[in-house]
Amino acid sequence: VVLQVVVAIIPGEPFQIAAGLAFGPVMGTILCMLGMLLGSITTFMLTRIFGYRIMKLMFSERTLAKLDLKDYSRETIEHVVFVAFIIPGTPKDLLSYAVGLTPLSLKSWVTITLIARLPSILMAAVGGEAMSSGNFLQAGIFLLMGAALSGIMYLVYEFIRKRRAQ
């Protein structure tokens, strides 16, 4: 999972589903969250150290032109990244690198990553475990629950953000 985050072209969902299949939903989620966290810290630090040059190695100029966060405030960047990360299935690779070029602190980055990615990873791991037993109805129910959990996590994030602004 660490490699999946750092090597931006590798999709994460198959690893998360496989973790649920292999280790069950709880341990699969924990392992994926740990790997994702280490990978996210790695991409953040690589960009802080090597700047835009590392992004040019990983992404095409056309892809890089789609994302320019330098004109936004820290709060706006936090909000954009959180919303993008909480939606399951959205490509997060470019943002994982780009955030290192912003004024966002490593602590804020880690907090957003842990909160926003949990629902998607949990949903995939639980769905993978349900699919392994052939229970596709249960897998579908967990997909809906994951979407609801994403909404709840968004509300928690907004509450924390507003308290911090006071």
PDB file of N, CA and C in Angstrom, residues 42-52 54-55 96-102:
ATOM      1  N   THR A  42       5.417  10.032   2.965  1.00  0.00           N
ATOM      2  CA  THR A  42       6.525   9.954   2.007  1.00  0.00           C
ATOM      3  C   THR A  42       6.317  10.921   0.853  1.00  0.00           C
ATOM      4  N   THR A  43       5.118  10.934   0.260  1.00  0.00           N
ATOM      5  CA  THR A  43       4.877  11.840  -0.869  1.00  0.00           C
ATOM      6  C   THR A  43       4.967  13.300  -0.427  1.00  0.00           C
ATOM      7  N   PHE A  44       4.438  13.590   0.740  1.00  0.00           N
ATOM      8  CA  PHE A  44       4.498  14.954   1.279  1.00  0.00           C
ATOM      9  C   PHE A  44       5.955  15.388   1.426  1.00  0.00           C
ATOM     10  N   MET A  45       6.772  14.548   2.041  1.00  0.00           N
ATOM     11  CA  MET A  45       8.176  14.893   2.289  1.00  0.00           C
ATOM     12  C   MET A  45       8.980  14.948   0.987  1.00  0.00           C
ATOM     13  N   LEU A  46       8.698  14.042   0.056  1.00  0.00           N
ATOM     14  CA  LEU A  46       9.392  14.089  -1.240  1.00  0.00           C
ATOM     15  C   LEU A  46       9.137  15.421  -1.934  1.00  0.00           C
ATOM     16  N   THR A  47       7.898  15.868  -1.894  1.00  0.00           N
ATOM     17  CA  THR A  47       7.574  17.138  -2.540  1.00  0.00           C
ATOM     18  C   THR A  47       8.176  18.311  -1.771  1.00  0.00           C
ATOM     19  N   ARG A  48       8.186  18.232  -0.462  1.00  0.00           N
ATOM     20  CA  ARG A  48       8.813  19.310   0.321  1.00  0.00           C
ATOM     21  C   ARG A  48      10.318  19.395   0.028  1.00  0.00           C
ATOM     22  N   ILE A  49      10.953  18.250  -0.158  1.00  0.00           N
ATOM     23  CA  ILE A  49      12.399  18.225  -0.393  1.00  0.00           C
ATOM     24  C   ILE A  49      12.744  18.577  -1.837  1.00  0.00           C
ATOM     25  N   PHE A  50      12.054  17.930  -2.801  1.00  0.00           N
ATOM     26  CA  PHE A  50      12.415  18.073  -4.215  1.00  0.00           C
ATOM     27  C   PHE A  50      11.517  19.042  -4.984  1.00  0.00           C
ATOM     28  N   GLY A  51      10.459  19.514  -4.351  1.00  0.00           N
ATOM     29  CA  GLY A  51       9.587  20.499  -4.979  1.00  0.00           C
ATOM     30  C   GLY A  51       8.869  19.974  -6.212  1.00  0.00           C
ATOM     31  N   TYR A  52       8.625  20.883  -7.105  1.00  0.00           N
ATOM     32  CA  TYR A  52       7.858  20.596  -8.315  1.00  0.00           C
ATOM     33  C   TYR A  52       8.549  19.565  -9.208  1.00  0.00           C
ATOM     34  N   ILE A  54       9.818  16.666  -8.494  1.00  0.00           N
ATOM     35  CA  ILE A  54       9.353  15.296  -8.248  1.00  0.00           C
ATOM     36  C   ILE A  54       7.984  15.076  -8.886  1.00  0.00           C
ATOM     37  N   MET A  55       7.172  16.117  -8.888  1.00  0.00           N
ATOM     38  CA  MET A  55       5.855  15.988  -9.504  1.00  0.00           C
ATOM     39  C   MET A  55       5.980  15.830 -11.018  1.00  0.00           C
ATOM     40  N   SER A  96      -1.889  14.038  -3.428  1.00  0.00           N
ATOM     41  CA  SER A  96      -0.947  13.558  -2.416  1.00  0.00           C
ATOM     42  C   SER A  96       0.427  14.197  -2.591  1.00  0.00           C
ATOM     43  N   TYR A  97       0.791  14.445  -3.827  1.00  0.00           N
ATOM     44  CA  TYR A  97       2.059  15.116  -4.084  1.00  0.00           C
ATOM     45  C   TYR A  97       1.919  16.635  -3.979  1.00  0.00           C
ATOM     46  N   ALA A  98       0.859  17.173  -4.578  1.00  0.00           N
ATOM     47  CA  ALA A  98       0.697  18.633  -4.655  1.00  0.00           C
ATOM     48  C   ALA A  98       0.605  19.282  -3.289  1.00  0.00           C
ATOM     49  N   VAL A  99       0.064  18.579  -2.317  1.00  0.00           N
ATOM     50  CA  VAL A  99      -0.126  19.170  -0.994  1.00  0.00           C
ATOM     51  C   VAL A  99       1.209  19.527  -0.339  1.00  0.00           C
ATOM     52  N   GLY A 100       2.274  18.864  -0.736  1.00  0.00           N
ATOM     53  CA  GLY A 100       3.593  19.190  -0.212  1.00  0.00           C
ATOM     54  C   GLY A 100       4.102  20.546  -0.671  1.00  0.00           C
ATOM     55  N   LEU A 101       3.504  21.102  -1.707  1.00  0.00           N
ATOM     56  CA  LEU A 101       3.889  22.421  -2.212  1.00  0.00           C
ATOM     57  C   LEU A 101       3.065  23.544  -1.593  1.00  0.00           C
ATOM     58  N   THR A 102       2.145  23.199  -0.737  1.00  0.00           N
ATOM     59  CA  THR A 102       1.242  24.178  -0.133  1.00  0.00           C
ATOM     60  C   THR A 102       1.705  24.520   1.286  1.00  0.00           C
TER      61      THR A 102
END
